[in-house]
Coordinates of C-alpha atoms in Angstrom, one line a residue:
Chain A
M353 CA -81.6 44.5 120.8
I354 CA -79.8 43.2 123.8
K355 CA -77.4 44.8 126.1
I356 CA -74.5 42.5 127.2
E357 CA -72.9 43.6 130.4
C358 CA -69.9 41.7 131.5
I359 CA -68.1 42.2 134.8
M360 CA -64.7 40.5 134.6
R361 CA -61.0 40.4 135.5
P362 CA -59.1 43.6 134.4
G363 CA -56.3 41.3 133.1
K364 CA -58.6 39.7 130.5
L365 CA -59.9 43.0 129.0
E366 CA -57.5 42.9 125.9
N367 CA -58.5 39.3 125.2
V368 CA -62.2 40.2 125.2
K369 CA -61.8 43.4 123.2
E370 CA -59.9 41.6 120.5
A371 CA -62.4 38.7 120.3
V372 CA -65.5 40.8 120.0
N373 CA -63.7 43.1 117.6
K374 CA -62.9 40.1 115.4
F375 CA -66.6 39.2 115.4
G376 CA -67.5 42.6 114.2
I377 CA -68.5 44.5 117.3
H378 CA -66.8 47.9 117.3
G379 CA -68.8 49.8 119.9
I380 CA -68.1 48.9 123.5
T381 CA -68.0 50.9 126.8
V382 CA -65.5 49.9 129.5
T383 CA -65.7 51.1 133.1
Q384 CA -63.4 50.4 136.0
V385 CA -65.5 49.0 138.9
M386 CA -65.1 47.5 142.3
G387 CA -67.1 44.5 143.4
C388 CA -67.3 41.3 145.4
G389 CA -68.7 37.9 144.8
L390 CA -67.5 34.4 145.5
Q391 CA -63.9 35.6 145.4
K392 CA -62.7 36.5 148.9
G393 CA -61.3 40.0 149.6
R394 CA -57.7 40.5 150.6
T395 CA -55.8 41.8 153.6
E396 CA -53.4 44.7 153.7
V397 CA -51.0 45.4 156.5
Y398 CA -49.6 48.9 157.2
R399 CA -47.1 49.0 160.0
G400 CA -48.7 46.1 161.6
A401 CA -52.3 47.4 161.4
E402 CA -54.4 44.9 159.3
Y403 CA -57.2 46.0 157.0
S404 CA -59.5 43.9 155.0
I405 CA -60.2 45.0 151.5
N406 CA -63.5 43.4 150.5
L407 CA -64.1 45.0 147.2
L408 CA -61.8 44.0 144.4
P409 CA -61.1 45.9 141.1
K410 CA -62.9 44.6 138.0
V411 CA -63.8 46.0 134.7
K412 CA -67.3 46.2 133.2
I413 CA -67.8 46.0 129.5
E414 CA -71.1 47.0 128.0
M415 CA -72.3 46.5 124.4
V416 CA -75.6 46.5 122.7
V417 CA -76.0 43.9 119.9
P418 CA -78.8 42.7 117.6
D419 CA -80.9 39.8 119.0
K420 CA -79.5 37.3 116.5
D421 CA -75.9 37.7 117.6
V422 CA -76.4 37.6 121.3
E423 CA -75.8 33.9 121.9
E424 CA -72.6 33.8 119.9
I425 CA -71.2 37.0 121.4
V426 CA -71.9 35.9 125.0
K427 CA -70.1 32.7 124.2
I428 CA -67.1 34.6 122.7
V429 CA -66.9 36.9 125.7
A430 CA -67.2 34.1 128.2
E431 CA -64.5 32.1 126.5
S432 CA -62.1 35.0 126.2
A433 CA -62.6 36.2 129.8
R434 CA -62.3 32.8 131.4
T435 CA -59.4 31.6 133.6
G436 CA -61.4 28.9 135.3
E437 CA -60.6 30.3 138.8
I438 CA -63.0 31.9 141.2
G439 CA -63.3 35.6 140.4
D440 CA -63.8 35.4 136.6
G441 CA -66.9 37.5 136.8
K442 CA -70.4 37.5 135.3
I443 CA -72.3 38.3 132.1
F444 CA -75.7 39.9 132.3
T445 CA -78.0 40.4 129.3
C446 CA -81.1 42.6 129.1
K447 CA -83.6 43.9 126.5
I448 CA -83.1 47.4 125.1
D449 CA -86.1 49.3 123.9
N450 CA -84.4 51.7 121.6
V451 CA -81.1 53.1 120.5
V452 CA -80.6 56.6 119.1
R453 CA -77.4 57.7 117.3
I454 CA -77.0 61.2 118.6
R455 CA -75.1 62.5 115.5
T456 CA -77.7 61.5 112.9
G457 CA -80.8 60.7 114.9
E458 CA -81.0 57.1 113.5
T459 CA -82.8 54.7 115.7
G460 CA -83.1 51.0 116.3
E461 CA -80.6 48.4 115.0
A462 CA -79.3 50.9 112.5
A463 CA -77.9 53.0 115.3
I464 CA -75.8 50.3 117.1
Chain B
M589 CA -54.9 100.6 165.8
K590 CA -53.5 98.1 168.3
I591 CA -52.1 96.0 165.5
L592 CA -50.5 99.1 163.9
R593 CA -48.8 100.0 167.2
V594 CA -47.4 96.4 167.5
I595 CA -46.1 96.5 164.0
I596 CA -44.4 99.8 164.5
M597 CA -42.8 98.6 167.7
A598 CA -41.6 95.4 166.0
L599 CA -40.1 97.4 163.1
T600 CA -38.4 99.7 165.5
F601 CA -36.9 96.7 167.3
L602 CA -35.8 95.1 164.1
M603 CA -34.1 98.3 162.9
T604 CA -32.0 98.6 166.0
L605 CA -30.7 95.0 165.6
P606 CA -28.0 95.8 163.0
A607 CA -26.6 98.5 165.2
L608 CA -26.4 96.1 168.1
V609 CA -24.6 93.6 165.9
W610 CA -22.0 96.1 164.7
A611 CA -21.4 97.3 168.2
E612 CA -20.6 93.8 169.3
E613 CA -18.4 93.0 166.3
A614 CA -16.2 95.9 167.0
V615 CA -15.3 94.5 170.4
E616 CA -14.3 91.1 169.2
A617 CA -10.6 90.8 168.4
A618 CA -8.1 88.1 167.3
T619 CA -10.2 85.1 166.5
P620 CA -9.0 81.7 164.9
A621 CA -8.8 81.4 161.2
I622 CA -11.8 80.4 159.1
D623 CA -11.3 77.1 157.2
S624 CA -12.9 77.3 153.8
G625 CA -13.4 73.6 153.5
D626 CA -15.1 73.3 156.8
T627 CA -17.3 76.3 156.1
A628 CA -18.3 74.9 152.7
F629 CA -19.1 71.6 154.3
I630 CA -21.2 73.1 157.1
L631 CA -23.2 75.4 154.8
I632 CA -24.0 72.5 152.5
S633 CA -24.8 70.3 155.5
A634 CA -27.2 73.0 156.8
A635 CA -29.0 73.1 153.4
M636 CA -29.2 69.3 153.5
V637 CA -30.7 69.3 156.9
L638 CA -33.2 72.0 156.0
F639 CA -34.2 69.7 153.1
M640 CA -35.1 67.0 155.6
T641 CA -38.1 69.0 156.7
P642 CA -39.9 68.9 153.4
G643 CA -38.8 65.3 153.3
L644 CA -40.6 64.7 156.6
A645 CA -43.6 66.5 155.1
L646 CA -43.8 64.0 152.3
F647 CA -43.0 61.1 154.7
Y648 CA -45.9 62.1 156.9
G649 CA -48.1 63.3 154.0
G650 CA -48.1 60.0 152.2
M651 CA -49.1 58.2 155.4
S652 CA -52.1 60.4 156.1
R653 CA -55.5 60.0 154.4
K654 CA -56.2 62.0 151.2
K655 CA -58.3 64.5 153.1
N656 CA -55.5 65.4 155.5
V657 CA -52.4 65.3 153.3
L658 CA -52.0 69.0 152.9
N659 CA -52.4 69.6 156.7
S660 CA -49.7 66.9 157.3
I661 CA -47.4 68.6 154.9
M662 CA -48.1 72.0 156.2
T663 CA -47.3 71.1 159.8
S664 CA -43.7 70.3 158.7
F665 CA -43.3 73.0 156.1
I666 CA -44.6 75.9 158.3
A667 CA -41.8 75.1 160.8
M668 CA -39.3 76.3 158.2
G669 CA -41.0 79.7 158.5
I670 CA -41.9 80.2 162.1
I671 CA -39.0 78.4 163.9
S672 CA -36.4 80.2 161.7
I673 CA -37.7 83.5 163.0
Q674 CA -37.9 82.3 166.6
W675 CA -34.4 81.0 166.3
A676 CA -32.9 84.2 164.9
I677 CA -34.7 86.4 167.4
F678 CA -34.2 84.5 170.7
G679 CA -34.0 80.7 170.2
Y680 CA -30.4 80.6 169.4
S681 CA -29.5 82.8 172.3
L682 CA -31.5 80.6 174.7
A683 CA -29.8 77.5 173.4
F684 CA -26.2 78.6 172.9
G685 CA -25.9 82.0 174.5
P686 CA -23.8 82.5 177.6
D687 CA -24.8 79.9 180.3
V688 CA -27.2 80.7 183.1
G689 CA -27.0 78.1 185.9
H690 CA -26.2 75.2 183.5
I691 CA -29.9 75.2 182.4
I692 CA -30.2 77.8 179.6
G693 CA -28.5 80.4 177.6
N694 CA -29.0 84.1 178.5
L695 CA -30.4 86.7 176.1
D696 CA -27.0 88.3 175.2
W697 CA -27.4 87.0 171.6
L698 CA -31.0 88.3 171.2
G699 CA -31.6 89.1 167.5
L700 CA -28.2 87.4 166.7
N701 CA -26.5 90.3 168.5
G702 CA -22.8 89.4 168.6
V703 CA -23.2 86.4 166.4
G704 CA -20.9 87.4 163.6
V705 CA -19.0 85.9 160.7
E706 CA -15.9 85.3 162.7
A707 CA -15.1 82.0 164.3
N708 CA -16.4 81.4 167.8
P709 CA -13.9 79.8 170.2
D710 CA -16.6 77.7 171.9
Y711 CA -18.7 76.3 169.1
S712 CA -17.0 77.0 165.8
T713 CA -13.3 77.3 165.8
T714 CA -12.9 76.9 162.0
I715 CA -16.2 78.2 160.7
P716 CA -18.0 81.5 161.0
H717 CA -20.2 81.7 164.1
Q718 CA -23.2 82.4 161.8
A719 CA -22.5 79.1 159.9
F720 CA -22.8 77.3 163.2
M721 CA -26.0 79.2 164.1
I722 CA -27.7 78.3 160.8
F723 CA -26.6 74.7 161.1
Q724 CA -28.3 74.6 164.5
M725 CA -31.3 76.5 163.2
V726 CA -32.2 73.7 160.8
F727 CA -32.1 71.2 163.7
A728 CA -34.5 73.4 165.6
I729 CA -36.8 73.5 162.7
I730 CA -37.2 69.8 162.1
T731 CA -37.5 68.8 165.7
P732 CA -41.0 70.2 166.5
A733 CA -42.2 69.2 163.1
I734 CA -41.6 65.5 164.1
I735 CA -44.2 65.9 166.9
A736 CA -46.9 66.6 164.3
G737 CA -46.8 63.0 163.3
S738 CA -48.5 61.8 166.4
V739 CA -51.3 64.3 166.4
A740 CA -51.8 64.2 162.6
E741 CA -55.4 64.3 161.2
R742 CA -56.9 65.9 164.3
M743 CA -55.0 68.8 165.7
R744 CA -56.2 72.3 164.9
F745 CA -53.7 74.3 162.9
P746 CA -53.7 77.5 165.0
A747 CA -53.2 75.5 168.2
Y748 CA -50.4 73.6 166.5
L749 CA -48.6 76.8 165.5
I750 CA -48.7 78.2 169.0
F751 CA -47.6 74.9 170.3
I752 CA -44.4 74.5 168.2
V753 CA -43.2 78.0 169.1
A754 CA -43.9 77.5 172.8
W755 CA -42.4 74.0 172.7
A756 CA -39.3 75.2 170.8
T757 CA -38.8 77.9 173.4
F758 CA -39.5 76.0 176.6
V759 CA -38.4 72.5 175.7
Y760 CA -36.1 72.4 172.7
D761 CA -34.0 75.4 173.5
P762 CA -33.2 74.4 177.1
V763 CA -32.4 70.8 176.2
A764 CA -30.2 71.9 173.3
H765 CA -28.4 74.0 175.9
W766 CA -28.1 71.2 178.4
V767 CA -26.5 68.8 175.9
W768 CA -24.6 71.1 173.5
G769 CA -24.3 74.5 175.1
V770 CA -21.0 75.4 176.9
G771 CA -21.9 75.0 180.6
G772 CA -24.9 72.8 179.9
W773 CA -25.3 70.3 182.7
L774 CA -25.7 67.2 180.6
R775 CA -22.6 68.2 178.6
N776 CA -20.7 68.7 181.8
L777 CA -21.9 65.3 183.0
G778 CA -20.3 63.6 180.0
A779 CA -23.4 62.3 178.4
L780 CA -22.6 61.4 174.7
D781 CA -24.9 62.6 172.0
F782 CA -23.2 63.2 168.7
A783 CA -25.9 64.6 166.5
G784 CA -29.0 64.9 168.6
G785 CA -30.5 61.6 169.7
T786 CA -31.7 63.1 173.0
V787 CA -32.1 66.7 171.9
V788 CA -34.0 66.0 168.7
H789 CA -35.4 62.5 168.8
I790 CA -36.2 61.6 172.4
I791 CA -37.8 64.9 173.3
S792 CA -39.8 65.2 170.1
G793 CA -40.8 61.5 170.2
V794 CA -41.8 61.6 173.9
S795 CA -43.6 64.9 173.5
A796 CA -45.4 63.4 170.5
L797 CA -46.8 60.6 172.8
V798 CA -47.9 63.1 175.4
A799 CA -49.6 65.3 172.8
A800 CA -51.4 62.3 171.3
L801 CA -52.7 61.4 174.8
V802 CA -53.7 64.9 175.7
I803 CA -55.5 65.6 172.4
G804 CA -57.0 62.1 172.2
K805 CA -57.7 59.6 169.5
R806 CA -58.8 60.6 166.0
K807 CA -62.5 60.2 165.4
G808 CA -63.1 56.7 164.2
H809 CA -59.8 55.3 165.5
G810 CA -60.0 51.5 165.6
T811 CA -63.4 51.5 163.8
E812 CA -62.6 53.2 160.5
P813 CA -59.8 52.2 158.2
M814 CA -56.9 54.7 158.4
I815 CA -54.7 53.7 155.5
P816 CA -51.8 55.6 154.0
H817 CA -53.1 57.3 150.9
N818 CA -49.8 57.5 149.0
V819 CA -47.0 55.1 150.0
P820 CA -44.7 56.3 147.1
M821 CA -44.9 59.8 148.6
T822 CA -43.7 58.3 151.9
V823 CA -40.9 56.5 150.3
L824 CA -39.7 59.6 148.5
G825 CA -39.9 61.5 151.8
A826 CA -37.8 58.7 153.5
A827 CA -35.3 58.9 150.7
I828 CA -35.0 62.7 151.2
L829 CA -34.6 62.2 154.9
W830 CA -31.9 59.6 154.4
F831 CA -30.0 62.0 152.1
G832 CA -30.4 65.0 154.4
W833 CA -29.4 62.9 157.4
F834 CA -25.8 62.8 156.1
G835 CA -25.8 66.6 156.6
F836 CA -27.4 66.1 160.0
N837 CA -24.9 63.5 161.3
A838 CA -21.7 64.1 159.4
G839 CA -22.2 67.8 159.6
S840 CA -22.4 67.6 163.4
S841 CA -18.6 67.0 163.4
L842 CA -18.5 70.7 162.4
A843 CA -15.5 70.0 160.2
A844 CA -14.9 68.3 156.9
G845 CA -12.5 65.5 157.8
S846 CA -12.1 62.0 159.3
L847 CA -14.7 62.4 162.0
A848 CA -17.3 63.6 159.5
T849 CA -16.5 60.5 157.4
I850 CA -16.9 58.2 160.3
A851 CA -20.3 59.7 161.1
F852 CA -21.3 59.5 157.4
I853 CA -20.4 55.8 157.1
N854 CA -22.1 54.9 160.4
T855 CA -25.2 56.7 159.4
H856 CA -25.5 54.8 156.2
L857 CA -24.7 51.4 157.6
A858 CA -27.1 51.6 160.5
T859 CA -29.9 52.8 158.2
A860 CA -29.3 49.9 155.8
A861 CA -29.3 47.4 158.7
A862 CA -32.4 48.8 160.3
M863 CA -34.3 48.8 157.0
M864 CA -33.4 45.1 156.5
S865 CA -34.2 44.3 160.1
W866 CA -37.7 45.9 160.0
V867 CA -38.5 44.3 156.7
I868 CA -37.4 40.8 157.8
V869 CA -39.2 40.9 161.2
E870 CA -42.4 42.2 159.4
W871 CA -42.0 39.5 156.7
L872 CA -41.8 36.8 159.3
R873 CA -44.8 38.1 161.3
Y874 CA -47.2 39.2 158.5
G875 CA -45.9 37.2 155.5
K876 CA -45.1 40.2 153.3
P877 CA -42.1 42.6 153.1
T878 CA -43.9 45.9 152.9
V879 CA -42.6 49.1 151.2
L880 CA -43.9 51.2 154.0
G881 CA -42.0 48.9 156.4
A882 CA -38.7 49.4 154.4
A883 CA -39.2 53.2 154.6
S884 CA -40.1 53.1 158.3
G885 CA -37.1 50.8 159.1
A886 CA -34.7 53.2 157.3
I887 CA -36.0 56.1 159.4
A888 CA -35.7 54.0 162.6
G889 CA -32.1 53.3 161.7
L890 CA -31.3 57.0 161.1
V891 CA -32.8 57.9 164.4
A892 CA -31.0 55.2 166.3
I893 CA -27.5 56.0 165.0
T894 CA -27.9 59.8 165.4
P895 CA -26.4 60.0 168.9
A896 CA -23.8 57.3 168.3
C897 CA -22.6 58.1 164.7
G898 CA -19.4 59.9 165.7
F899 CA -18.4 57.6 168.6
V900 CA -18.8 54.0 167.3
G901 CA -17.2 51.7 164.7
P902 CA -18.9 50.6 161.5
M903 CA -19.8 47.1 162.8
S904 CA -21.3 48.6 166.0
A905 CA -23.3 50.8 163.7
I906 CA -24.7 47.8 161.9
I907 CA -25.7 46.2 165.2
I908 CA -27.3 49.5 166.4
G909 CA -29.3 49.5 163.2
L910 CA -30.4 45.9 163.3
V911 CA -31.7 46.3 166.9
G912 CA -33.1 49.7 166.2
G913 CA -35.2 48.5 163.2
S914 CA -36.7 45.6 165.2
V915 CA -37.3 47.5 168.4
C916 CA -39.1 50.3 166.5
F917 CA -41.2 47.7 164.6
V918 CA -42.3 46.1 167.9
A919 CA -43.1 49.5 169.3
V920 CA -45.2 50.5 166.3
A921 CA -46.9 47.3 165.3
I922 CA -47.4 45.6 168.7
V923 CA -46.9 47.9 171.7
K924 CA -49.1 50.6 170.2
A925 CA -51.9 48.2 169.4
K926 CA -51.7 46.8 172.9
F927 CA -52.0 50.1 174.7
G928 CA -54.4 51.6 172.2
Y929 CA -53.0 55.1 172.0
D930 CA -53.4 56.9 168.7
D931 CA -49.9 57.9 167.6
S932 CA -51.2 58.5 164.1
L933 CA -47.9 58.4 162.1
D934 CA -45.7 56.8 164.8
A935 CA -43.7 59.8 165.9
F936 CA -43.2 58.2 169.3
G937 CA -42.8 54.6 168.0
V938 CA -40.0 55.7 165.7
H939 CA -38.3 58.8 167.2
G940 CA -39.0 58.2 170.9
V941 CA -38.2 54.5 170.9
G942 CA -35.5 54.7 168.3
G943 CA -33.9 57.7 170.0
T944 CA -34.0 56.0 173.4
W945 CA -32.3 52.9 172.0
G946 CA -29.7 55.1 170.3
A947 CA -28.9 57.0 173.5
L948 CA -28.5 53.6 175.3
A949 CA -26.5 52.1 172.4
T950 CA -24.1 55.1 172.5
G951 CA -23.3 54.2 176.1
L952 CA -22.8 50.6 175.1
F953 CA -20.8 50.9 171.8
A954 CA -18.8 54.1 172.1
S955 CA -15.1 53.7 171.6
K956 CA -12.2 56.0 172.2
A957 CA -10.4 54.2 169.4
V958 CA -12.9 55.6 167.0
N959 CA -13.1 59.1 168.5
E960 CA -10.8 60.3 171.2
L961 CA -13.1 63.2 172.1
G962 CA -15.8 60.7 173.0
N963 CA -15.5 58.0 175.6
D964 CA -15.5 54.2 175.9
G965 CA -18.8 52.5 176.3
A966 CA -19.9 49.5 178.4
F967 CA -18.8 47.1 175.7
F968 CA -15.4 48.7 175.6
G969 CA -14.6 48.4 179.3
N970 CA -16.4 51.5 180.7
P971 CA -19.8 50.5 182.0
G972 CA -19.9 53.8 183.9
Q973 CA -20.7 55.5 180.6
M974 CA -24.2 54.2 181.0
V975 CA -24.9 56.4 184.0
P976 CA -24.7 59.8 182.2
Q977 CA -26.6 58.2 179.3
L978 CA -29.4 57.1 181.6
I979 CA -29.5 60.4 183.3
A980 CA -29.7 62.2 180.0
I981 CA -32.5 59.9 178.8
A982 CA -34.5 60.4 182.1
A983 CA -34.0 64.2 182.0
C984 CA -35.2 64.4 178.4
Y985 CA -38.2 62.3 179.2
A986 CA -39.0 64.4 182.2
I987 CA -38.9 67.8 180.5
A988 CA -40.6 66.5 177.4
I989 CA -43.5 65.0 179.4
V990 CA -44.0 68.0 181.8
G991 CA -43.2 70.7 179.2
T992 CA -45.6 69.3 176.5
F993 CA -48.4 68.6 179.0
V994 CA -48.2 72.1 180.5
I995 CA -47.9 73.9 177.2
L996 CA -50.9 72.1 175.7
K997 CA -53.0 72.6 178.8
V998 CA -52.2 76.4 178.7
I999 CA -53.0 76.7 175.0
N1000 CA -56.2 74.8 175.5
V1001 CA -57.4 77.7 177.8
F1002 CA -57.2 80.1 174.8
T1003 CA -58.0 78.0 171.8
K1004 CA -59.2 74.4 171.1
L1005 CA -56.5 71.9 170.4
R1006 CA -58.6 69.3 168.7
A1007 CA -60.6 69.5 165.5
T1008 CA -64.3 68.7 166.0
D1009 CA -65.6 65.3 164.8
E1010 CA -67.2 67.0 161.9
E1011 CA -64.0 68.8 160.9
Q1012 CA -62.2 65.5 161.1
D1013 CA -64.9 63.9 158.9
I1014 CA -64.5 66.6 156.3
G1015 CA -60.7 66.5 156.6
L1016 CA -58.2 69.0 157.9
D1017 CA -57.2 70.1 154.4
F1018 CA -60.4 71.8 153.8
T1019 CA -61.4 72.8 157.4
Q1020 CA -58.0 74.2 158.3
H1021 CA -56.6 75.4 155.0
G1022 CA -59.6 75.6 152.7
E1023 CA -57.8 73.5 150.1
D1024 CA -58.0 70.0 148.6
A1025 CA -54.8 68.2 147.6
Y1026 CA -56.4 66.2 144.7
A1027 CA -59.2 66.9 142.2
D1028 CA -60.8 63.5 142.9
T1029 CA -61.1 63.8 146.6
V1030 CA -63.6 61.3 147.9
S1031 CA -63.9 59.7 151.3
G1032 CA -60.1 59.6 151.9
V1033 CA -59.8 55.8 152.1
P1034 CA -59.6 53.3 149.3
F1035 CA -63.1 52.5 148.0
G1036 CA -64.5 49.5 149.8
A1037 CA -61.9 49.3 152.6
G1038 CA -63.0 47.9 155.9
V1039 CA -61.3 47.2 159.3

């Protein structure tokens, strides 16, 4: 099993949700996060006092999927989250040892 | 035991007050008729002006950081409690009581003794004297609350409370007497101030600057981001102030009629013009028209037109607003940064500077064609009007600077003025009041903000 962690533009969240849902992934976790990367921060001015805001709002989507589906899902997520401009975000994948469904106690791929 | 004795003495004093009032009322005879329209208008105006103080609370509260919003609101709101009592017991008498040497009222009206529901030939010929008294009370309430803006986020609350009572007594009440009291020396001099540009805005704004300098900068000023935590709150506060200001300015004509209408229209036009002027100047300089700028510009216009609103024509009001918005923007955005003082929420930049411009503008734009009771200004053939205006401004600066400095230094002997660095780090909401405004209180600045 692989965890796919995608940090992306908040405005593309619906796109990505819809695309992975269509593929058959129903379990995702979404978090509002702040971050910085290649995209520059922004400046805000309050009564003439300028402040630089270096961290920008992003969303993080996490999902755990069977090994065989990883490549395709990553492609789907990347395509549906892309605008082509700096600031589109990143996708990370990592191995997951085990999954437990709390309600039933099922483990492994049966639990995702 | 000591406290008990004080309470008993206070109660005894309070219980004798009604007797004093009745005794005085019996003496008064044939007084002019009360006009129901005027009375209705002044009572409603007084309620509107009172509502400006919670408006100011929101205006300031939105501009402070999350951890200080309650303290900022409280500094305004508490004035509705403490100054009301001060005014009824002796403030009104000091400001409007029978004149002593053109400087101050005497204590004949202590505890509103003699301030009845008949008309007063000096101040309120068509409304009950008490209506005039309550209308003046709400002015006395908001004025010290304005000062809180410059020392926001760092002044200890107990020191602040003592300060506003002392300041109301030794600075506001005398200046109100000078300008508005029968026998007051600035009134005799012919200085024009329709609704309180000098009495309310100059002295509060200048005192605010002095207080900011005496108490010192906030911890982290210039190195930590200090960003308004809720601009919508500030805009709501500005809107309430704008609404209430119609009571403040139009109500100052003390009668419902043509003069009140002139003041009402001028108030609105100058505010509209100042809002546009601040936004445009800011847009040109920083590339964006900010909402905070629109709210600030509106307040600058309200301040600037206050002394002039009953003496000038509508086109003059627009010019006063246009200049007022730009001048206050320069004071707040450029001059403050240049000198480096920490006027947290720009009480001086808006009220001191806007009030000074308004007092000058009254001397420039006043016209007898608008209000016969006023005078012609420099642009209407009477440059001499600038003399009393300048004297009034200078006198107000002088008493505000000296009065505020002395009061703060004396208070400092008994209790600290400034919250410690640690208290400022934690925030005044918790350290002064033991409360938090919001459940998700974090650092008090937007996550990830830098200077």
